[in-house]
Tab-separated table of C-alpha atoms and ligand atoms in Angstrom:
chain	number	residue	atom	x	y	z
A	71	MET	CA	119.765	26.705	82.950
A	72	VAL	CA	122.030	23.791	82.072
A	73	THR	CA	120.612	20.417	83.056
A	74	ALA	CA	123.238	18.449	84.949
A	75	THR	CA	123.124	15.002	83.388
A	76	LEU	CA	126.647	14.054	84.499
A	77	ARG	CA	125.846	14.429	88.202
A	78	PRO	CA	124.049	11.690	90.164
A	79	SER	CA	121.256	14.020	91.413
A	80	ARG	CA	118.029	13.420	89.515
A	81	VAL	CA	114.245	13.493	89.643
A	82	GLU	CA	112.621	10.199	88.732
A	83	ILE	CA	109.074	10.275	87.376
A	84	ASN	CA	106.974	7.139	87.706
A	85	GLU	CA	104.929	7.289	84.515
A	86	THR	CA	102.543	4.513	85.466
A	87	ALA	CA	101.657	6.301	88.706
A	88	ILE	CA	100.550	9.367	86.720
A	89	ALA	CA	98.564	7.199	84.315
A	90	HIS	CA	96.835	5.381	87.185
A	91	ASN	CA	95.887	8.644	88.874
A	92	VAL	CA	94.353	9.925	85.623
A	93	GLN	CA	92.559	6.653	84.907
A	94	HIS	CA	91.115	6.480	88.429
A	95	ALA	CA	89.904	10.062	88.187
A	96	ILE	CA	88.243	9.479	84.815
A	97	ALA	CA	86.587	6.275	86.025
A	98	GLY	CA	84.951	8.229	88.842
A	99	LEU	CA	83.570	11.023	86.662
A	100	PRO	CA	79.948	11.185	85.560
A	101	ASP	CA	79.255	10.366	81.891
A	102	GLN	CA	80.012	13.129	79.415
A	103	THR	CA	82.454	14.775	81.824
A	104	ALA	CA	85.878	15.510	80.395
A	105	LEU	CA	89.191	15.656	82.207
A	106	PHE	CA	91.766	18.259	81.216
A	107	ALA	CA	95.216	17.509	82.611
A	108	VAL	CA	96.743	20.571	84.276
A	109	VAL	CA	100.359	20.620	83.109
A	110	LYS	CA	101.349	24.186	83.997
A	111	ALA	CA	104.778	25.001	85.432
A	112	ASP	CA	106.468	22.116	83.631
A	113	ALA	CA	103.731	19.789	84.890
A	114	TYR	CA	104.345	20.791	88.508
A	115	GLY	CA	108.030	20.039	87.989
A	116	HIS	CA	107.362	16.594	86.497
A	117	GLY	CA	108.108	17.533	82.863
A	118	LEU	CA	105.539	19.124	80.524
A	119	LEU	CA	105.787	16.944	77.430
A	120	ARG	CA	106.238	13.687	79.310
A	121	VAL	CA	103.185	14.269	81.488
A	122	ALA	CA	101.092	15.527	78.563
A	123	ARG	CA	101.856	12.345	76.633
A	124	ILE	CA	101.010	10.100	79.612
A	125	ALA	CA	97.819	11.997	80.457
A	126	GLN	CA	96.640	11.845	76.861
A	127	ALA	CA	97.357	8.122	76.670
A	128	ALA	CA	95.481	7.618	79.946
A	129	GLY	CA	92.374	9.330	78.584
A	130	ALA	CA	92.641	13.081	79.219
A	131	SER	CA	90.612	15.094	76.693
A	132	GLY	CA	92.664	18.269	76.885
A	133	PHE	CA	95.226	20.301	78.778
A	134	CYS	CA	95.299	23.331	81.024
A	135	VAL	CA	98.407	25.482	81.259
A	136	ALA	CA	99.142	28.735	83.044
A	137	VAL	CA	100.682	30.814	80.281
A	138	LEU	CA	100.557	31.085	76.505
A	139	ASP	CA	104.139	29.890	76.041
A	140	GLU	CA	103.304	26.585	77.727
A	141	ALA	CA	100.383	26.128	75.353
A	142	LEU	CA	102.618	26.841	72.370
A	143	ALA	CA	105.192	24.347	73.637
A	144	LEU	CA	102.474	21.684	73.556
A	145	ARG	CA	101.371	22.689	70.045
A	146	ARG	CA	104.964	22.700	68.785
A	147	ALA	CA	105.428	19.213	70.194
A	148	GLY	CA	102.471	18.092	68.106
A	149	PHE	CA	99.659	17.890	70.666
A	150	THR	CA	96.319	18.561	68.992
A	151	LEU	CA	93.935	18.160	71.954
A	152	PRO	CA	92.165	21.283	73.260
A	153	ILE	CA	94.316	23.542	75.443
A	154	LEU	CA	93.066	26.145	77.906
A	155	VAL	CA	95.355	28.822	79.317
A	156	LEU	CA	94.301	29.541	82.909
A	157	GLY	CA	95.827	32.994	83.313
A	158	ILE	CA	94.871	36.197	81.507
A	159	ILE	CA	97.056	36.687	78.447
A	160	GLU	CA	98.053	40.065	77.010
A	161	PRO	CA	95.306	41.118	74.561
A	162	GLU	CA	97.954	41.835	71.921
A	163	TYR	CA	98.831	38.120	71.860
A	164	ALA	CA	95.248	37.004	71.252
A	165	PRO	CA	96.037	36.389	67.547
A	166	ILE	CA	98.743	33.893	68.544
A	167	ALA	CA	96.230	32.020	70.675
A	168	ALA	CA	93.618	32.079	67.908
A	169	ALA	CA	96.051	30.930	65.228
A	170	ASN	CA	97.101	27.981	67.385
A	171	HIS	CA	93.603	26.988	68.549
A	172	ILE	CA	94.406	27.789	72.145
A	173	ALA	CA	91.550	28.804	74.446
A	174	VAL	CA	92.024	31.694	76.865
A	175	PRO	CA	90.067	33.047	79.820
A	176	VAL	CA	88.275	36.384	79.717
A	177	GLY	CA	87.333	38.312	82.837
A	178	ASP	CA	86.362	41.765	81.624
A	179	ALA	CA	84.818	43.488	78.619
A	180	ASP	CA	87.763	45.779	78.174
A	181	TRP	CA	90.068	42.865	77.452
A	182	LEU	CA	87.729	41.841	74.631
A	183	ARG	CA	87.777	45.335	73.140
A	184	ARG	CA	91.576	45.405	73.251
A	185	ALA	CA	91.917	41.919	71.741
A	186	GLU	CA	89.301	42.507	69.053
A	187	LYS	CA	91.480	44.780	66.942
A	188	GLY	CA	94.286	42.304	66.341
A	189	LEU	CA	91.869	39.466	65.795
A	190	THR	CA	89.845	41.159	63.065
A	191	GLU	CA	92.857	42.544	61.185
A	192	GLU	CA	94.152	39.136	60.175
A	193	SER	CA	92.160	36.265	58.743
A	194	LEU	CA	92.296	34.046	61.780
A	195	PRO	CA	90.065	31.386	63.238
A	196	PRO	CA	87.876	32.811	66.035
A	197	LEU	CA	89.522	33.107	69.433
A	198	THR	CA	88.127	30.445	71.743
A	199	ILE	CA	87.313	31.932	75.121
A	200	HIS	CA	86.248	30.673	78.523
A	201	LEU	CA	84.383	33.244	80.602
A	202	ALA	CA	86.071	33.400	84.009
A	203	LEU	CA	83.844	34.122	86.984
A	204	ASP	CA	85.250	35.407	90.241
A	205	THR	CA	82.881	33.845	92.747
A	206	GLY	CA	85.226	34.300	95.693
A	207	MET	CA	88.772	33.418	94.684
A	208	GLY	CA	89.524	37.106	94.133
A	209	ARG	CA	92.035	36.427	91.361
A	210	ILE	CA	90.571	36.817	87.865
A	211	GLY	CA	87.076	36.928	86.424
A	212	PHE	CA	83.775	38.768	86.264
A	213	ARG	CA	82.541	39.692	89.697
A	214	THR	CA	79.042	40.881	88.819
A	215	LEU	CA	76.281	39.977	86.419
A	216	PRO	CA	76.286	43.416	84.734
A	217	ALA	CA	80.032	43.048	84.099
A	218	LEU	CA	79.441	39.676	82.466
A	219	GLN	CA	76.511	41.022	80.448
A	220	GLU	CA	78.627	43.895	79.169
A	221	ALA	CA	81.161	41.351	77.892
A	222	LEU	CA	78.424	39.281	76.276
A	223	SER	CA	77.223	42.348	74.412
A	224	VAL	CA	80.754	42.976	73.084
A	225	ILE	CA	80.890	39.372	71.908
A	226	ALA	CA	77.399	39.372	70.363
A	227	GLY	CA	77.698	39.792	66.621
A	228	GLN	CA	81.506	39.690	66.815
A	229	PRO	CA	82.681	36.562	64.967
A	230	ALA	CA	86.250	37.005	66.278
A	231	PHE	CA	85.212	35.374	69.569
A	232	HIS	CA	83.811	31.937	70.232
A	233	ILE	CA	82.562	31.213	73.754
A	234	GLU	CA	83.524	27.641	74.558
A	235	GLY	CA	83.460	27.679	78.341
A	236	LEU	CA	82.322	29.202	81.589
A	237	PHE	CA	84.272	28.538	84.747
A	238	THR	CA	85.219	29.528	88.230
A	239	HIS	CA	87.889	28.529	90.718
A	240	PHE	CA	87.397	27.671	94.383
A	241	ALA	CA	89.464	29.110	97.186
A	242	THR	CA	88.723	26.455	99.819
A	243	ALA	CA	87.848	23.180	98.037
A	244	ASP	CA	90.773	21.542	99.864
A	245	GLU	CA	89.515	22.425	103.343
A	246	PRO	CA	87.217	20.350	105.546
A	247	ASP	CA	84.819	23.249	106.238
A	248	PRO	CA	82.489	23.603	103.194
A	249	THR	CA	80.918	26.965	104.101
A	250	TYR	CA	82.899	29.233	101.774
A	251	PHE	CA	82.881	26.603	99.037
A	252	LYS	CA	79.083	26.469	99.134
A	253	MET	CA	78.841	30.234	98.923
A	254	GLN	CA	80.977	30.150	95.773
A	255	VAL	CA	78.816	27.389	94.273
A	256	GLU	CA	75.684	29.494	94.842
A	257	ARG	CA	77.254	32.511	93.142
A	258	PHE	CA	78.323	30.343	90.227
A	259	LYS	CA	74.805	28.976	89.806
A	260	THR	CA	73.411	32.503	89.715
A	261	PHE	CA	75.798	33.444	86.906
A	262	LEU	CA	75.064	30.231	85.025
A	263	ALA	CA	71.304	30.764	85.233
A	264	ALA	CA	71.659	34.256	83.762
A	265	LEU	CA	73.573	33.056	80.720
A	266	PRO	CA	71.397	32.972	77.578
A	267	GLU	CA	73.210	29.920	76.237
A	268	ARG	CA	75.141	27.178	77.990
A	269	PRO	CA	78.653	26.910	76.517
A	270	LYS	CA	80.226	23.571	75.602
A	271	TYR	CA	82.244	23.403	78.826
A	272	VAL	CA	81.043	24.485	82.237
A	273	HIS	CA	83.737	23.840	84.814
A	274	VAL	CA	84.629	24.511	88.412
A	275	ALA	CA	86.614	21.507	89.613
A	276	ASN	CA	90.301	21.450	90.432
A	277	SER	CA	91.697	18.240	91.962
A	278	ALA	CA	90.267	18.937	95.405
A	279	THR	CA	86.773	19.579	94.058
A	280	SER	CA	86.925	16.433	91.932
A	281	LEU	CA	87.931	14.357	94.958
A	282	TRP	CA	85.678	15.713	97.670
A	283	HIS	CA	82.725	17.633	96.234
A	284	ALA	CA	79.865	16.635	93.988
A	285	ALA	CA	80.198	18.788	90.895
A	286	CYS	CA	77.466	21.324	90.224
A	287	ASP	CA	76.081	20.513	86.805
A	288	CYS	CA	79.512	20.720	85.221
A	289	ASN	CA	81.148	18.692	82.478
A	290	LEU	CA	84.868	19.323	82.764
A	291	VAL	CA	87.434	18.750	85.497
A	292	ARG	CA	90.745	20.621	85.635
A	293	PHE	CA	92.837	17.858	87.120
A	294	GLY	CA	96.131	19.037	88.528
A	295	VAL	CA	97.981	18.084	91.664
A	296	ALA	CA	96.188	14.756	92.200
A	297	MET	CA	97.437	13.587	88.804
A	298	TYR	CA	100.906	13.680	90.337
A	299	GLY	CA	99.673	11.595	93.276
A	300	LEU	CA	99.633	14.445	95.760
A	301	ASN	CA	96.777	15.121	98.147
A	302	PRO	CA	95.499	18.652	97.382
A	303	SER	CA	94.686	19.247	101.037
A	304	GLY	CA	98.128	18.356	102.294
A	305	ARG	CA	97.174	16.475	105.452
A	306	SER	CA	93.803	18.083	106.281
A	307	ILE	CA	91.606	15.585	104.430
A	308	GLU	CA	93.202	12.137	104.522
A	309	ALA	CA	90.554	10.039	102.735
A	310	THR	CA	90.550	9.999	98.935
A	311	PRO	CA	88.079	8.046	96.758
A	312	TYR	CA	90.973	6.198	95.112
A	313	PRO	CA	94.592	5.799	96.167
A	314	LEU	CA	96.825	8.630	94.933
A	315	GLU	CA	100.166	7.302	93.705
A	316	PRO	CA	102.982	9.845	94.077
A	317	ALA	CA	105.004	9.990	90.883
A	318	LEU	CA	108.083	11.959	91.860
A	319	THR	CA	111.216	10.808	93.656
A	320	LEU	CA	114.407	12.792	94.174
A	321	LYS	CA	117.682	10.893	94.383
A	322	SER	CA	121.378	11.511	94.489
A	323	SER	CA	124.486	9.816	95.823
A	324	LEU	CA	127.295	10.836	98.144
A	325	SER	CA	130.000	12.746	96.320
A	326	PHE	CA	132.379	12.899	99.288
A	327	VAL	CA	132.671	11.193	102.669
A	328	LYS	CA	134.979	12.087	105.546
A	329	GLN	CA	135.344	11.823	109.300
A	330	ILE	CA	135.569	15.009	111.326
A	331	GLU	CA	136.614	15.408	114.934
A	332	ALA	CA	134.517	16.602	117.838
A	333	GLY	CA	134.179	20.395	117.703
A	334	GLU	CA	134.943	20.749	114.003
A	335	ALA	CA	132.457	22.740	111.936
A	336	VAL	CA	130.476	22.157	108.753
A	337	SER	CA	129.352	24.610	106.026
A	338	TYR	CA	128.907	28.386	105.724
A	339	GLY	CA	128.815	30.306	108.944
A	340	ALA	CA	130.301	27.296	110.755
A	341	THR	CA	126.933	26.911	112.481
A	342	TYR	CA	127.243	23.153	113.024
A	343	HIS	CA	129.871	21.646	115.268
A	344	ALA	CA	130.383	17.910	115.592
A	345	ALA	CA	129.482	16.684	119.078
A	346	LYS	CA	131.954	13.822	118.747
A	347	ASP	CA	133.936	12.255	115.937
A	348	GLU	CA	131.412	12.040	113.111
A	349	TRP	CA	131.137	10.731	109.557
A	350	ILE	CA	129.932	13.472	107.221
A	351	GLY	CA	128.681	12.888	103.686
A	352	THR	CA	128.332	15.515	100.963
A	353	VAL	CA	125.268	15.419	98.674
A	354	PRO	CA	125.701	17.169	95.311
A	355	LEU	CA	122.618	19.352	95.086
A	356	GLY	CA	121.512	22.503	96.819
A	357	TYR	CA	119.166	25.441	96.832
A	358	ALA	CA	119.866	26.192	93.168
A	359	ASP	CA	118.221	22.832	92.501
A	360	GLY	CA	115.229	23.740	94.672
A	361	TRP	CA	116.479	21.978	97.803
A	362	GLN	CA	115.787	24.935	100.028
A	363	ARG	CA	118.238	26.459	102.456
A	364	ARG	CA	115.683	26.191	105.223
A	365	LEU	CA	115.914	22.374	105.001
A	366	GLN	CA	118.927	22.532	107.334
A	367	GLY	CA	118.073	20.178	110.207
A	368	PHE	CA	115.751	18.042	108.029
A	369	HIS	CA	116.947	14.615	106.908
A	370	VAL	CA	117.519	12.398	103.887
A	371	LEU	CA	117.732	8.607	103.638
A	372	VAL	CA	120.866	6.498	103.249
A	373	ASP	CA	120.372	2.725	103.295
A	374	GLY	CA	116.913	3.240	104.814
A	375	GLN	CA	118.269	5.372	107.665
A	376	ALA	CA	117.439	9.017	108.313
A	377	CYS	CA	120.550	11.217	108.214
A	378	GLU	CA	120.326	14.791	109.458
A	379	ILE	CA	121.232	17.677	107.164
A	380	VAL	CA	123.990	19.416	109.109
A	381	GLY	CA	125.174	22.954	108.529
A	382	ARG	CA	123.728	25.330	105.993
A	383	VAL	CA	122.476	24.029	102.674
A	384	CYS	CA	124.710	25.546	99.979
A	385	MET	CA	123.756	26.489	96.429
A	386	ASP	CA	124.999	23.216	94.940
A	387	GLN	CA	125.830	20.881	97.832
A	388	PHE	CA	124.822	20.031	101.377
A	389	MET	CA	126.180	17.837	104.123
A	390	ILE	CA	124.613	15.065	106.200
A	391	ARG	CA	125.686	13.185	109.318
A	392	LEU	CA	126.122	9.476	108.615
A	393	PRO	CA	125.613	6.808	111.265
A	394	HIS	CA	128.917	5.190	110.235
A	395	GLU	CA	131.398	5.172	107.398
A	396	VAL	CA	129.876	4.497	103.979
A	397	PRO	CA	131.659	4.775	100.631
A	398	ALA	CA	131.345	7.772	98.328
A	399	GLY	CA	128.806	6.870	95.656
A	400	THR	CA	126.318	5.454	98.177
A	401	PRO	CA	122.740	6.294	97.059
A	402	VAL	CA	120.856	9.053	98.870
A	403	VAL	CA	117.062	9.390	98.744
A	404	LEU	CA	115.726	12.890	99.341
A	405	ILE	CA	112.110	12.224	98.325
A	406	GLY	CA	110.903	8.642	98.020
A	407	GLN	CA	111.491	5.216	99.529
A	408	SER	CA	114.694	3.753	100.926
A	409	GLY	CA	114.445	0.407	102.685
A	410	ASP	CA	111.483	0.661	105.062
A	411	ALA	CA	111.733	4.431	105.347
A	412	SER	CA	110.299	7.075	103.101
A	413	ILE	CA	110.170	10.844	102.742
A	414	SER	CA	107.253	12.429	100.903
A	415	LEU	CA	107.007	15.793	99.191
A	416	GLN	CA	104.551	16.584	101.968
A	417	ASP	CA	107.207	15.836	104.619
A	418	VAL	CA	109.618	18.220	102.898
A	419	ALA	CA	106.891	20.861	102.570
A	420	ASP	CA	105.944	20.543	106.249
A	421	TYR	CA	109.533	21.121	107.317
A	422	ALA	CA	109.900	24.055	104.930
A	423	HIS	CA	106.577	25.559	106.126
A	424	THR	CA	105.026	25.463	102.687
A	425	ILE	CA	102.875	23.209	100.492
A	426	HIS	CA	104.044	20.290	98.356
A	427	TYR	CA	103.057	22.179	95.202
A	428	GLU	CA	105.792	24.710	95.894
A	429	ILE	CA	108.475	22.102	96.564
A	430	ALA	CA	107.605	20.115	93.415
A	431	CYS	CA	107.574	23.036	91.016
A	432	GLY	CA	110.598	24.580	92.718
A	433	LEU	CA	112.835	21.670	91.699
A	434	SER	CA	114.904	23.417	89.095
A	435	GLU	CA	115.762	22.630	85.527
A	436	ARG	CA	119.303	21.727	86.600
A	437	LEU	CA	117.920	18.415	87.874
A	438	PRO	CA	117.328	15.965	85.032
A	439	ARG	CA	113.895	14.295	84.936
A	440	VAL	CA	114.180	10.596	84.244
A	441	SER	CA	111.216	8.346	83.500
A	442	VAL	CA	110.813	5.083	85.365
A	443	ASN	CA	108.013	2.545	85.084
A	444	SER	CA	107.148	3.720	81.554
A	445	PHE	CA	103.538	3.958	80.527
A	446	ASN	CA	102.480	3.246	76.982
A	447	ALA	CA	98.767	2.875	76.458
B	86	PLP	C1	96.277	25.297	88.942
B	86	PLP	C2	94.823	25.329	88.680
B	86	PLP	C3	94.068	24.154	88.704
B	86	PLP	C4	94.622	22.834	89.171
B	86	PLP	O1	94.616	22.831	90.577
B	86	PLP	P1	95.036	21.532	91.409
B	86	PLP	O2	94.840	21.932	92.815
B	86	PLP	O3	96.478	21.297	91.100
B	86	PLP	O4	94.165	20.434	90.941
B	86	PLP	C5	92.742	24.221	88.326
B	86	PLP	N1	92.178	25.395	87.960
B	86	PLP	C6	92.866	26.554	87.947
B	86	PLP	C7	92.181	27.802	87.545
B	86	PLP	C8	94.200	26.562	88.316
B	86	PLP	O5	94.879	27.717	88.325
């Protein structure tokens, strides 16, 4: 997708906010506990390489990504810190991971058998693996002790594999009720106790776990959404041990302003009719930029005032009702602060009946990402 640099719509990333969130998180960790910055999905829409650089400068000891290509993008950009892919990769690509010192998760013995062939054919460094345990997330990982033991027996005496980690992922760490979380912790402990040797990294914590739960004898945190200053729970758990500073703002400016008469319509389907003579402004971004169609009826900020989104959101533009005439070129804030008013990613997510994660990583590549408040350690 072409990034539209000659259009006023843009995502601004506050670098210092990201650095502060990482530094606060690290300061609160027990000794000998590492923080890996989770930069999957273009760093939750904030820009992969930018966020990786900031996180590293702020003290992160490694990175987590979702897919092998993201890991390779980091390696190609020159990052040498450890990288862990969080999703299962195709066994045929295991040699690429090994050659680039990229760690991958393993959740069944069969995957090891399929990966083994390619790994032993070439003279490669061993493939670094993290054993994934499914303690209740139901996504990837060993579900039983015998399944794990079968994998360990495939690995035993096979120099192509190096076990670096053991981990699980929680389904409810961001919810106030700890019952299911505790059940998962107990299952994890049972697995851990059965392991003949403790790997270098034992990890369970995503952002929510790092904020609200005492870790269970672990030494690595996979720090994602909170690095971007977003509360992992949405609004369910308000208190955080340190203030989270949101890093992302979304801005544009009015491309067109006009007055319409009472009864005249706006946008596809002519679903909106002016109640009286009204000033209508056009904002040059739309659902192709990740500003969802269902945001019709929500609002944006002009000069600190909320202006309703009227009519259907189009692919590349949408319209708002202005309180009075303002010139074309007037700034519009879609996410962020304007005067005394502000709109958060959470506000947008609430209106769109989703979570802020989805809004942030849905902001498309057509929107340029611009750094503000640069951080250089
Ligand atoms: C995405 C992801 C994380 C990070 O989660 P946040 O809620 O963003 O902190 C951690 N671990 C795994 C396995 C993930 O997939």
